CSV table of C-alpha atoms and ligand atoms in Angstrom, one decimal:
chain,number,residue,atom,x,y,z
A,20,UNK,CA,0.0,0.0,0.0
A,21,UNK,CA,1.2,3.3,-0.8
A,22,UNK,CA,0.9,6.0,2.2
A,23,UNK,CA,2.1,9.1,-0.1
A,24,UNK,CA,-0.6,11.6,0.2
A,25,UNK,CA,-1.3,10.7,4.0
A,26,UNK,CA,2.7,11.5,4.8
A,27,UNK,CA,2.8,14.8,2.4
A,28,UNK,CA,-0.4,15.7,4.1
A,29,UNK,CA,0.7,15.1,7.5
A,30,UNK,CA,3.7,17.3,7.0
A,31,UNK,CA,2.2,20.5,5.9
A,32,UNK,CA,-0.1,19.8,9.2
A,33,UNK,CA,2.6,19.5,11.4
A,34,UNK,CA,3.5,23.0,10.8
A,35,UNK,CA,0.4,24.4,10.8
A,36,UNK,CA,-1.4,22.2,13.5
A,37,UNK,CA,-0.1,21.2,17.4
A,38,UNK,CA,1.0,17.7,16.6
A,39,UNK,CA,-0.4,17.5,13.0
A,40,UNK,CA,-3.7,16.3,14.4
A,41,UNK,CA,-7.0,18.0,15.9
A,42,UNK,CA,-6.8,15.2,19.1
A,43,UNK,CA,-4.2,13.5,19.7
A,44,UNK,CA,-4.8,9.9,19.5
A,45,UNK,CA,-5.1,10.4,15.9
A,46,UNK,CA,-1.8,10.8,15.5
A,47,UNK,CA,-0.8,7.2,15.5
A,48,UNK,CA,2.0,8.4,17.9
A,49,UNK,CA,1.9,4.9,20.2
A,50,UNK,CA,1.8,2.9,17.7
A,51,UNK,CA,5.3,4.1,16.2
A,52,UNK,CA,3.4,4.8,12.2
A,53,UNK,CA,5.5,7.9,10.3
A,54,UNK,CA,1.8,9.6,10.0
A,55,UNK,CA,-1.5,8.9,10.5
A,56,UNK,CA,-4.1,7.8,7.6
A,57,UNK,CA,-5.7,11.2,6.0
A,58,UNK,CA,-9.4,10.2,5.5
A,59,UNK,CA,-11.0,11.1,2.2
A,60,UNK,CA,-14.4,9.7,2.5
A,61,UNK,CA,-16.7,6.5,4.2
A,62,UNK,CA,-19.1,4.1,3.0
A,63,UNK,CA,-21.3,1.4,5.4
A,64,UNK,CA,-18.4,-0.3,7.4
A,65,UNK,CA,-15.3,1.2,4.8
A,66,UNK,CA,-13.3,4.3,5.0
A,67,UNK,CA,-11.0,5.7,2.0
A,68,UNK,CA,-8.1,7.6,2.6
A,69,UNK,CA,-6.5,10.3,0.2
A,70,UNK,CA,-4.1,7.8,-1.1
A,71,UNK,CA,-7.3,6.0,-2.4
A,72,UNK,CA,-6.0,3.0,0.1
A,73,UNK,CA,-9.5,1.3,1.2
A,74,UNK,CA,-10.5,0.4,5.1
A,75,UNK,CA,-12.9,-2.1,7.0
A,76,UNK,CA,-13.2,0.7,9.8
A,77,UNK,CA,-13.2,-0.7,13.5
A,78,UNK,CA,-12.7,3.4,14.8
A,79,UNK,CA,-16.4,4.2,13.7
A,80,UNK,CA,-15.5,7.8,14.4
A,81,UNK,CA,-14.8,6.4,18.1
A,82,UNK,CA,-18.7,5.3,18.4
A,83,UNK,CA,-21.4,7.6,16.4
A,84,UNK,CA,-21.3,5.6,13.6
A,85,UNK,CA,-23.4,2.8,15.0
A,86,UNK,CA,-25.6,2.4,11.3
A,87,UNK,CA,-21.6,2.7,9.6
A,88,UNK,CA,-20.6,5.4,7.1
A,89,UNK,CA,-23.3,7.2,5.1
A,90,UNK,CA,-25.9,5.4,6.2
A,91,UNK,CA,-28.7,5.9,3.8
A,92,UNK,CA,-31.6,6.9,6.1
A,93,UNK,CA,-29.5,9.6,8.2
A,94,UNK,CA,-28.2,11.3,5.3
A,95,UNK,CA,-31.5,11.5,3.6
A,96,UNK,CA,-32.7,12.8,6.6
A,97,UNK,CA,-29.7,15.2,6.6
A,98,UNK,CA,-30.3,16.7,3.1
A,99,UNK,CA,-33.9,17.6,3.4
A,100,UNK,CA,-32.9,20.1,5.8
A,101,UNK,CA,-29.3,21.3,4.8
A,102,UNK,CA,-29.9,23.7,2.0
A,103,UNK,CA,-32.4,25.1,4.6
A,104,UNK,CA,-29.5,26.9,6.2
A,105,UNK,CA,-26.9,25.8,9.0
A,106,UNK,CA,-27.2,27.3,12.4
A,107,UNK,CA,-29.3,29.9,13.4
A,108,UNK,CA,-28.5,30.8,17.5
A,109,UNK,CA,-32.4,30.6,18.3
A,110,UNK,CA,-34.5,27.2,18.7
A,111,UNK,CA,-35.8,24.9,16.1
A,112,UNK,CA,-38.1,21.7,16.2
A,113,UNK,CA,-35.2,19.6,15.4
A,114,UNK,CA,-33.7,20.4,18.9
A,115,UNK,CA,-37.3,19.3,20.7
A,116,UNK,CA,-37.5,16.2,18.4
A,117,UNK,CA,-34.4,15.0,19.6
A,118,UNK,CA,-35.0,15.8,22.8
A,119,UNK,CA,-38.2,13.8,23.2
A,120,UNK,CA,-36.8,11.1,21.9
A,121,UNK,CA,-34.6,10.9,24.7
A,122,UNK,CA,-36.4,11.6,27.2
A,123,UNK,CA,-38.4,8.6,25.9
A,124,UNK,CA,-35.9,6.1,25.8
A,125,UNK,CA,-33.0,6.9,28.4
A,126,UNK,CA,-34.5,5.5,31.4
A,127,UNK,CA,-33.0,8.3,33.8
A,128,UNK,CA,-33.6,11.2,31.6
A,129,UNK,CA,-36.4,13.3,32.5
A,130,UNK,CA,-35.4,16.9,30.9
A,131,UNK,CA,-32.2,17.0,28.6
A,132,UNK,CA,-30.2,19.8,27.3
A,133,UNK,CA,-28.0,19.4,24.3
A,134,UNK,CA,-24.2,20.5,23.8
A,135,UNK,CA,-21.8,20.7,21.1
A,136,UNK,CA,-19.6,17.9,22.2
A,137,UNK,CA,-19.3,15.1,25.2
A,138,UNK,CA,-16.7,17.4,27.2
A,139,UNK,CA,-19.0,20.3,27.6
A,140,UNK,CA,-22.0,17.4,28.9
A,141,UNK,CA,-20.0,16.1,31.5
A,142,UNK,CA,-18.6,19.5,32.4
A,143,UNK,CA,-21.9,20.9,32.8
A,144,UNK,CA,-23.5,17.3,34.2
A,145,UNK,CA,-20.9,18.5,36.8
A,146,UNK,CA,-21.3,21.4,38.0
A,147,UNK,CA,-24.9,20.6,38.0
A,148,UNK,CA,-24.4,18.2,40.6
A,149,UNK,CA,-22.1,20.6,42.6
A,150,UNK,CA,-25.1,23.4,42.4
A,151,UNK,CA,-27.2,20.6,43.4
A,152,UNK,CA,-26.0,19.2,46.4
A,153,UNK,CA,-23.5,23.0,47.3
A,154,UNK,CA,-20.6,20.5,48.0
A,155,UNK,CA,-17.4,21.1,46.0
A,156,UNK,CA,-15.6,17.6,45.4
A,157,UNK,CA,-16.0,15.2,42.8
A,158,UNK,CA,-15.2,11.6,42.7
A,159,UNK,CA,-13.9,9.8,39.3
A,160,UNK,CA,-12.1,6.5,38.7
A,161,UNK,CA,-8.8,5.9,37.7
A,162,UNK,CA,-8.7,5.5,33.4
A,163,UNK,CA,-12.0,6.5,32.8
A,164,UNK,CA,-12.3,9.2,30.6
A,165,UNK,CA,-14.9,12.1,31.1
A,166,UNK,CA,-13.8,14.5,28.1
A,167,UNK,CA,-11.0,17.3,28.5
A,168,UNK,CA,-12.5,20.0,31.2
A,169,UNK,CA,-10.0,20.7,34.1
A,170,UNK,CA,-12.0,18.9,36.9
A,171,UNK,CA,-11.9,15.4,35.2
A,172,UNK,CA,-8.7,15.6,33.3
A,173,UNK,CA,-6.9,13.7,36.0
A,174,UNK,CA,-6.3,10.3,36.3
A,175,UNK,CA,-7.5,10.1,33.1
A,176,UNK,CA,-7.6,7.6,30.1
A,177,UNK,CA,-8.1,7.5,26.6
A,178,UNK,CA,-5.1,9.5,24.3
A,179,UNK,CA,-3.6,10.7,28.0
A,180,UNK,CA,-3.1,7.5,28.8
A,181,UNK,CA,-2.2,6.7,25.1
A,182,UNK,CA,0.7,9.1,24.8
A,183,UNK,CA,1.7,7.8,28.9
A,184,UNK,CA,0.9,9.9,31.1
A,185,UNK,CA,-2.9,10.6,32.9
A,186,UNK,CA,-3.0,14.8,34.4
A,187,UNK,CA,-2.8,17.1,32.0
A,188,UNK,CA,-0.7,20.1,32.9
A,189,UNK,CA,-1.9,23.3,33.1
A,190,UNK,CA,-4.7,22.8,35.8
A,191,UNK,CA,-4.7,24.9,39.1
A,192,UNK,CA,-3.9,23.1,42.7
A,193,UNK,CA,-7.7,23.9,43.8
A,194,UNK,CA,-9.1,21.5,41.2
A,195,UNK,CA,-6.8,19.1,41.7
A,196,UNK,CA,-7.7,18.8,45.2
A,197,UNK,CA,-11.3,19.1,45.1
A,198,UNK,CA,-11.4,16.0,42.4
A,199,UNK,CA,-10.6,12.7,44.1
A,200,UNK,CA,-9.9,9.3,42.5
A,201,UNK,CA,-9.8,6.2,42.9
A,202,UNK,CA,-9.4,2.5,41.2
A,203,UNK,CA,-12.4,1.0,39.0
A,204,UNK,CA,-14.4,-1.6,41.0
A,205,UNK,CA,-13.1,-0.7,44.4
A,206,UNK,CA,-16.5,-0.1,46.1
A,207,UNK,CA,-15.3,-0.7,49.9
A,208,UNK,CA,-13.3,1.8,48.7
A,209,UNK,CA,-15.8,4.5,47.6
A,210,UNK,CA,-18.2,3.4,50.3
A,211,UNK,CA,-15.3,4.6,52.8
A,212,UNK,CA,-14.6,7.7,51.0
A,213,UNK,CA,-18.5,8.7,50.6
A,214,UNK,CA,-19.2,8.1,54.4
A,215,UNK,CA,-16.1,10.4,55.8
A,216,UNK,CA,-16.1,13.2,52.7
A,217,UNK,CA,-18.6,15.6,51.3
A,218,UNK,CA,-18.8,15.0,48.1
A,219,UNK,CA,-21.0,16.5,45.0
A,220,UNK,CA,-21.1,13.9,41.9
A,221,UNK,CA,-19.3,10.0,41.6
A,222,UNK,CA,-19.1,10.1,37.5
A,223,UNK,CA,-18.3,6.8,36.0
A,224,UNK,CA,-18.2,5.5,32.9
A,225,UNK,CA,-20.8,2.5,32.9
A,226,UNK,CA,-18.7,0.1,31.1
A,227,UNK,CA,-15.1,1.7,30.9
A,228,UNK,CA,-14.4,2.4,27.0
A,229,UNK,CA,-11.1,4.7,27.7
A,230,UNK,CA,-8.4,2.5,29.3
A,231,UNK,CA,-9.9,-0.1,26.8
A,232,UNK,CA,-12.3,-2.1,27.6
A,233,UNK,CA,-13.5,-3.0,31.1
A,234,UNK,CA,-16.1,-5.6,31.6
A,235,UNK,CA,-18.3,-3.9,34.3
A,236,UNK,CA,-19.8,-6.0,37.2
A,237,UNK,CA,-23.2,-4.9,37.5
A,238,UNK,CA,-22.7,-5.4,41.5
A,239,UNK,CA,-20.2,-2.6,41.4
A,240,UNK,CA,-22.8,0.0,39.7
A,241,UNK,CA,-25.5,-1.4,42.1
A,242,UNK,CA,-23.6,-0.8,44.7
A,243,UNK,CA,-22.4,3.0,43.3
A,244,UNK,CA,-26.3,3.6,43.2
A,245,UNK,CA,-27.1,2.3,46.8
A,246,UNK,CA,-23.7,4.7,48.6
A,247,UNK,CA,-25.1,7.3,46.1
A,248,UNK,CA,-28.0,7.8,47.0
A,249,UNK,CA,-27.7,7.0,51.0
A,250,UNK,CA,-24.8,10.0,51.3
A,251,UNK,CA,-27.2,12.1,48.9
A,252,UNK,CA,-24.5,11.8,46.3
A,253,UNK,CA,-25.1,12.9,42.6
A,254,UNK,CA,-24.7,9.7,40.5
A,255,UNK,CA,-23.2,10.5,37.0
A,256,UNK,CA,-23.6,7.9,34.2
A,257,UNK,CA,-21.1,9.1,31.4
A,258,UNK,CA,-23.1,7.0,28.4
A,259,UNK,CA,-21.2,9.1,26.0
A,260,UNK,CA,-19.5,5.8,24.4
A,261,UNK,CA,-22.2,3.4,25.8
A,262,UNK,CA,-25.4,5.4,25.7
A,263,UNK,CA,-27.6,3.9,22.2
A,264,UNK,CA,-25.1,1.3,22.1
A,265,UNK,CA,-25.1,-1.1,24.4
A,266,UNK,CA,-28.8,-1.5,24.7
A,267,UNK,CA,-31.3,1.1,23.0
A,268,UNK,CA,-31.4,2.7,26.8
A,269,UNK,CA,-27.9,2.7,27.0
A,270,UNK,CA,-25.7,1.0,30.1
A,271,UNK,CA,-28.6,2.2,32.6
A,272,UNK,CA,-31.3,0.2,30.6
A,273,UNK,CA,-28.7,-3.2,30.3
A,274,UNK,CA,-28.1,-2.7,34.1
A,275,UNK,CA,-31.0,-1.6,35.2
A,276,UNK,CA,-29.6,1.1,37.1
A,277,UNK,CA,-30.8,4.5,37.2
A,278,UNK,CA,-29.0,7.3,38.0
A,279,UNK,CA,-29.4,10.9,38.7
A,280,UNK,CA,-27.5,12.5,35.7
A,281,UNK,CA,-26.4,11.3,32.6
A,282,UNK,CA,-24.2,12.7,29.9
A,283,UNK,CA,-24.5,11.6,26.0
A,284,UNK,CA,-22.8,12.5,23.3
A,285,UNK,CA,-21.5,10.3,19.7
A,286,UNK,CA,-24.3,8.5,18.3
A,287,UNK,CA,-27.2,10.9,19.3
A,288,UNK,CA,-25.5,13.3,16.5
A,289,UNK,CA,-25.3,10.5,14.2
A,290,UNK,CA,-21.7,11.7,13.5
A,291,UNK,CA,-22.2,15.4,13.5
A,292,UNK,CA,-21.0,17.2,16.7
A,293,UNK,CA,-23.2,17.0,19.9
A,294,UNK,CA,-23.6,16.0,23.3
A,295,UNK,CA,-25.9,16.5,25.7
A,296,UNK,CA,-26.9,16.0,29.9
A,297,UNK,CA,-29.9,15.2,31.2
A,298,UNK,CA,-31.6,13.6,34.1
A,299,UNK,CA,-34.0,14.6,37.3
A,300,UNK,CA,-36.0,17.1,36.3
A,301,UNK,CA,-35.7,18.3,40.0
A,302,UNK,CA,-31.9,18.7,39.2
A,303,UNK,CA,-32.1,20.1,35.2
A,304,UNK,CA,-34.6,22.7,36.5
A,305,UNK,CA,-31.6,24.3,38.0
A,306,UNK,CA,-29.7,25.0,34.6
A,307,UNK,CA,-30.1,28.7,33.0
A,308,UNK,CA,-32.3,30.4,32.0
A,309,UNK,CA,-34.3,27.7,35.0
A,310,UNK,CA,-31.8,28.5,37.6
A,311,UNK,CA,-28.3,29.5,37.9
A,312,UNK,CA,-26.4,27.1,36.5
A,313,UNK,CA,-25.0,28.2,33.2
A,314,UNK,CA,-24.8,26.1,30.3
A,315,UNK,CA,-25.0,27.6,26.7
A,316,UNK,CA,-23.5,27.5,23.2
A,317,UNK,CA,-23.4,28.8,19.9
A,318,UNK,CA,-23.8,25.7,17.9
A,319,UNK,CA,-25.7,24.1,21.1
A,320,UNK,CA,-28.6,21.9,19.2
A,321,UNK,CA,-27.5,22.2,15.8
A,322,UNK,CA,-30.5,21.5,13.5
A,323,UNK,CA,-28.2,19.4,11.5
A,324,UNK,CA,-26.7,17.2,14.6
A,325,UNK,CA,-30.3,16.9,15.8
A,326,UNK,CA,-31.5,15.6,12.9
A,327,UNK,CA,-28.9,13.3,12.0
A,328,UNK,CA,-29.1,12.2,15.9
A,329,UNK,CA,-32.9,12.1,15.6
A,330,UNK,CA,-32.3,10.2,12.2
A,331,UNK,CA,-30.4,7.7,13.8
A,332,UNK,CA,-31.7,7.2,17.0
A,333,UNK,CA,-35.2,6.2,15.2
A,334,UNK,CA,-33.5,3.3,13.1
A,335,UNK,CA,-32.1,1.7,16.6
A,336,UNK,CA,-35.5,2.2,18.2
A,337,UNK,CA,-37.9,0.7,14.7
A,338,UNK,CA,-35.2,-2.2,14.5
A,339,UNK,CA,-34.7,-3.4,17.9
A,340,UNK,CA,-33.0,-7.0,16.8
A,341,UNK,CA,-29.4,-4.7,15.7
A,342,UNK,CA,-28.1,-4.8,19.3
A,343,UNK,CA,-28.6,-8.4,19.5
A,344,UNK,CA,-26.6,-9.4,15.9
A,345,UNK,CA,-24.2,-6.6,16.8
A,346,UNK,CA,-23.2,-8.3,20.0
A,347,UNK,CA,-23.1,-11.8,17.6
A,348,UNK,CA,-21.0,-10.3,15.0
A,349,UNK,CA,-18.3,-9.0,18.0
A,350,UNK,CA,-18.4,-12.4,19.6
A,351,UNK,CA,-17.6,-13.9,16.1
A,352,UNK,CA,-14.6,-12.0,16.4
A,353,UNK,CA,-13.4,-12.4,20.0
A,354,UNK,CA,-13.8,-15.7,20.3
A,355,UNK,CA,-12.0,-16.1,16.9
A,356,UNK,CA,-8.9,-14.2,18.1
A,357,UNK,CA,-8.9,-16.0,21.4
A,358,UNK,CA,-8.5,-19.3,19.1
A,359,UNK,CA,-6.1,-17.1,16.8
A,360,UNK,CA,-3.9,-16.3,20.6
A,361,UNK,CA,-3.8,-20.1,21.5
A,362,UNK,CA,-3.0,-21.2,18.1
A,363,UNK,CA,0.3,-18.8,17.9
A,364,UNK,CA,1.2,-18.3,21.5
A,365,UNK,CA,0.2,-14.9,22.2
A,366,UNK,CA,-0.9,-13.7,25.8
A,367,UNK,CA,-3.6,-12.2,24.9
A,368,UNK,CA,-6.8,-11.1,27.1
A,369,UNK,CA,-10.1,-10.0,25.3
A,370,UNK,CA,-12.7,-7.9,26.5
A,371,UNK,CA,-15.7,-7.3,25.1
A,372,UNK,CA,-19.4,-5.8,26.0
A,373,UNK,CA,-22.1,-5.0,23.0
A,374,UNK,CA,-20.7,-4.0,19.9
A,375,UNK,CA,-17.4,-3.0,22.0
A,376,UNK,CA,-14.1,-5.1,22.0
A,377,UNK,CA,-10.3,-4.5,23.5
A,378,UNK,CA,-7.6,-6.8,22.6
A,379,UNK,CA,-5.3,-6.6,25.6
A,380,UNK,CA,-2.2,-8.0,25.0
A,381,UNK,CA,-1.2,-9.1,28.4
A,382,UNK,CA,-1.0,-12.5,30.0
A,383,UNK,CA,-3.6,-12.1,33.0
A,384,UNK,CA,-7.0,-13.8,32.4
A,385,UNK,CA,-8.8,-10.7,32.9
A,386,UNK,CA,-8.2,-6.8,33.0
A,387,UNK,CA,-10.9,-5.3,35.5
A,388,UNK,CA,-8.7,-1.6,36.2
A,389,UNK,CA,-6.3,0.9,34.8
A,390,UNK,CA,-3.8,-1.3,37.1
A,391,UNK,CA,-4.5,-4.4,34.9
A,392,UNK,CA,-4.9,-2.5,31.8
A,393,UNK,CA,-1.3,-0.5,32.1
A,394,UNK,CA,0.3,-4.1,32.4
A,395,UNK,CA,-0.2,-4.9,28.3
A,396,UNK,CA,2.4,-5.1,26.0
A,397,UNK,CA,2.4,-1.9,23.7
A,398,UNK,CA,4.7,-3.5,21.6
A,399,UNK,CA,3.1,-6.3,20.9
A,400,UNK,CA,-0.3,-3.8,20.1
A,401,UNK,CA,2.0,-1.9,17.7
A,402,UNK,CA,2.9,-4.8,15.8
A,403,UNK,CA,-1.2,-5.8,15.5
A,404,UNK,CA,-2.0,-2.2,14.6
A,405,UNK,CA,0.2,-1.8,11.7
A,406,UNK,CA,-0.1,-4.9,10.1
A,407,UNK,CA,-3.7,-4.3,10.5
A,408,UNK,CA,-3.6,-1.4,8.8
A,409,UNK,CA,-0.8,-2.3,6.2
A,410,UNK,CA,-3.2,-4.9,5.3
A,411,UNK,CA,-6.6,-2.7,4.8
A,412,UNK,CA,-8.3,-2.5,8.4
A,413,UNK,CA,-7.9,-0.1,10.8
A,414,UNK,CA,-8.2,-0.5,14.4
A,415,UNK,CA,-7.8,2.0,17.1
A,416,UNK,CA,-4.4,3.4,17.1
A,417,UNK,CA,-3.8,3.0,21.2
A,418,UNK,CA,-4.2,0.1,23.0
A,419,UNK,CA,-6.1,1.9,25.3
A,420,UNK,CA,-9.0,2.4,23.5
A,421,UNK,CA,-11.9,0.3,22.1
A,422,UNK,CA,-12.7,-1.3,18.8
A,423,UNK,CA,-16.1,-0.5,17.4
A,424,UNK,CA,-18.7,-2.7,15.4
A,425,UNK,CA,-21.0,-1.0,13.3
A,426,UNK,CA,-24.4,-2.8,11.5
A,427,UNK,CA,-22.6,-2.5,7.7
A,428,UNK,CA,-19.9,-5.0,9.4
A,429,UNK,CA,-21.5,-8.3,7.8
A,430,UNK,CA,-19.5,-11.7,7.8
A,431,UNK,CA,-18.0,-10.6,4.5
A,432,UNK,CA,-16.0,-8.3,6.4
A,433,UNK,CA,-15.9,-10.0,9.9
A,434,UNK,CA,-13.7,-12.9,8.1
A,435,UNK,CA,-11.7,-10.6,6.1
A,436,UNK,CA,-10.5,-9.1,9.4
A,437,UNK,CA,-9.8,-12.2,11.2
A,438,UNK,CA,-7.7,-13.4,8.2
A,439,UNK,CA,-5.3,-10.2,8.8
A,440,UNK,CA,-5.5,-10.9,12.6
A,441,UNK,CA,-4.1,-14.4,11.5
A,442,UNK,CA,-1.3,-12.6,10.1
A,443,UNK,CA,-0.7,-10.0,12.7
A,444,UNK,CA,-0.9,-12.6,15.4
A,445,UNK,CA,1.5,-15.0,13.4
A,446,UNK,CA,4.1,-11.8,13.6
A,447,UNK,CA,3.7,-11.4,17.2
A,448,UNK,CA,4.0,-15.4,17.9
A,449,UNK,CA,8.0,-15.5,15.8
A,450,UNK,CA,8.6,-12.4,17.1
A,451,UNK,CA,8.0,-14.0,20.7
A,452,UNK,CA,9.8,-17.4,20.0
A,453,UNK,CA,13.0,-15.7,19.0
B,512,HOZ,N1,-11.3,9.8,23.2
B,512,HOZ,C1,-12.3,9.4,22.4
B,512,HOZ,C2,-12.3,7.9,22.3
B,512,HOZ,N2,-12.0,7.3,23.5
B,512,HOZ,C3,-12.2,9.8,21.0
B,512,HOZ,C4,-12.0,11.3,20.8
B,512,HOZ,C5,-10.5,11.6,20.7
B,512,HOZ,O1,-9.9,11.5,21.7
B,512,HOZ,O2,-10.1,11.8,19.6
């Protein structure tokens, strides 16, 4: 394959752009690749870049792109309304569609208010909860991810954790203080902390998407909900990755947990920028012009987002049977790469939930927090990557992140990918036996 255009491209951006790239896992930095892949254009589960080199696409666009590239209902949806005009800074029906189709499936969700991105949900789901309850600290776990504001940019996953490190720089002692961490799955932990500190919001990812994939115990969120709501504790669900995707309801409707807030983002845009928070309406009611709590935004509810979201959203909800064949196509593969990791020697442990899968390549039988996670071989994940990618499919470029099935990922395409896995994992067995 020739990478030409991709490099040339990658260049000019590197003097014109921090890091060449507009987030930085896209620079394919951990995976030691001399640029990234410059996209041109998608199609169903297949993305082309501008050296006309073709894709199977396991980044979906890190999760909105649940019904693949293109998909035919969203963008006719999309067009009837484009040539209308873009943005307008006052309401449309779009916005209200949207939101009343969330309110209608996300269990939790009684009022909702939209955002332009995931960050600014789960930076406003915050200070919600810290309005709510007048308490100042926060409590995250270790390697989940919650976006890029300054409260929940420590201990953090996803490209942090890619490029090695988890605190960003360039956030003041007071935050740092007020936001407390600690390791995924240690409830005696939390319980402790919850009884003996005042504390606003727990946020947690329901199923861990951003130090790859964690397998969540459902006893663990159970229990999050019960300490929650005895200290009178603001339970945040970041769904932003699993909300639409693992169940129609999201991670709260597969658990059957319900809690307070909950922040969206990805597929509700059907791959145009959005996000959103939502929840009691006891707790929304305090957001501007409501209360005091100010949220707002140019672009906030984009008639073309919403419509795309809306667009998509109704697919999921009139064919109901796509969560089940997308959790039987991602089996298909796990359980084929487990055989693939016997068959040439490769420690490999595989975690999957829904239409979600990580290959950790580490030789424990199962990765349940950051701890585990930061023990895989990131070698042995850089050999996978490229000669995934040398060989038409791309995968996340981190091993800390998660692959993503989309419904345009038929068997066609399920066996093409496990025949370059073969290779990959053939590499990775000689380069071990030497
Ligand atoms: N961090 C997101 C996936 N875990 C994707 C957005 C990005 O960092 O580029």
């Amino acid at each position: 394959m020739v990478f030409k255009n991709s490099i040339d491209l990658y260049k000019k951006a590197l003097n014109l752009i921090p890091g060449g790239v507009n987030s930085p896992v896209r620079a394919f930095k951990s995976v030691n690749r001399e640029a990234p892949i410059f996209v041109k254009k998608g199609q169903g589960a297949r993305i082309y870049d501008e050296d006309d080199n073709e894709y199977i696409d396991y980044i979906c666009s890190w999760g909105p792109l649940i019904l693949g590239h293109n998909h035919p209902k969203v963008i006719e949806e999309v067009k009837k309304i484009i040539e209308n005009g873009s943005s307008y800074g006052l309401p449309t029906k779009y916005e209200v569609d949207l939101a009343e189709l969330i309110v209608e499936i996300v269990p939790s969700i009684e009022k909702v208010r939209l955002t332009t991105s995931g960050t600014e949900a789960t930076m406003s789901a915050v200070r919600l909860a810290r309005a709510y309850t007048g308490r100042n600290k926060i409590l995250k776990f270790e390697g989940c991810y919650h976006g890029h504001s300054d409260a929940l940019l420590v201990k953090s996953g996803s490209g942090l954790l890619t490029d090695g490190y988890q605190d960003s720089n360039g956030i003041t002692d007071g935050v740092l203080k007020d936001t407390l961490t600690l390791g995924f799955g240690d409830l005696e932990k939390v319980e402790n902390l919850l009884r003996n500190e005042e504390v606003a919001c727990v946020i947690v990812e329901p199923i861990p998407a951003n130090m790859g994939l964690i397998e969540t115990h459902k006893e663990f969120l159970q229990g999050l909900r019960r300490i929650t709501e005895e200290t009178k504790t603001v339970l945040i669900f970041d769904e932003v990755i699993s909300g639409f995707r693992l169940a129609l309801g999201g991670a709260q409707e597969f658990f059957g947990i319900t809690p307070d807030l909950t922040t969206l983002g990805k597929i509700i845009g059907g791959g145009y920028p959005v996000g959103a928070f939502g929840g009691k309406r006891e707790i929304m009611d305090l957001v501007a012009p409501v209360g005091r709590v100010y949220h707002a935004g140019t672009l906030s509810g984009n008639p073309i987002a919403s419509k795309a979201g809306f667009a998509t959203i109704s697919y999921l909800k009139e064919n109901p049977s796509i969560y089940k064949e997308l959790a039987e196509n991602t089996n298909y593969l796990v359980d084929n790469v487990e055989k693939l990791a016997e068959k040439y020697g490769v420690d490999v442990c595989v975690n999957s939930m829904g239409s979600l899968f990580t290959i950790f390549f580490v030789d424990l039988e199962k990765v349940e927090n950051l701890e585990d996670s930061l023990k895989a071989n990131t070698e042995n994940f850089s050999i996978y990557f490229n000669t995934m990618l040398d060989n038409g499919i791309v995968v996340p470029p981190s091993q800390f992140e998660a692959h993503f099935l989309s419904i345009a990922h038929t068997k066609k395409e399920l066996d093409r990918t496990l025949e370059v896995m073969e290779m990959a994992f053939k590499k990775i067995g000689e380069k071990n036996a030497k």
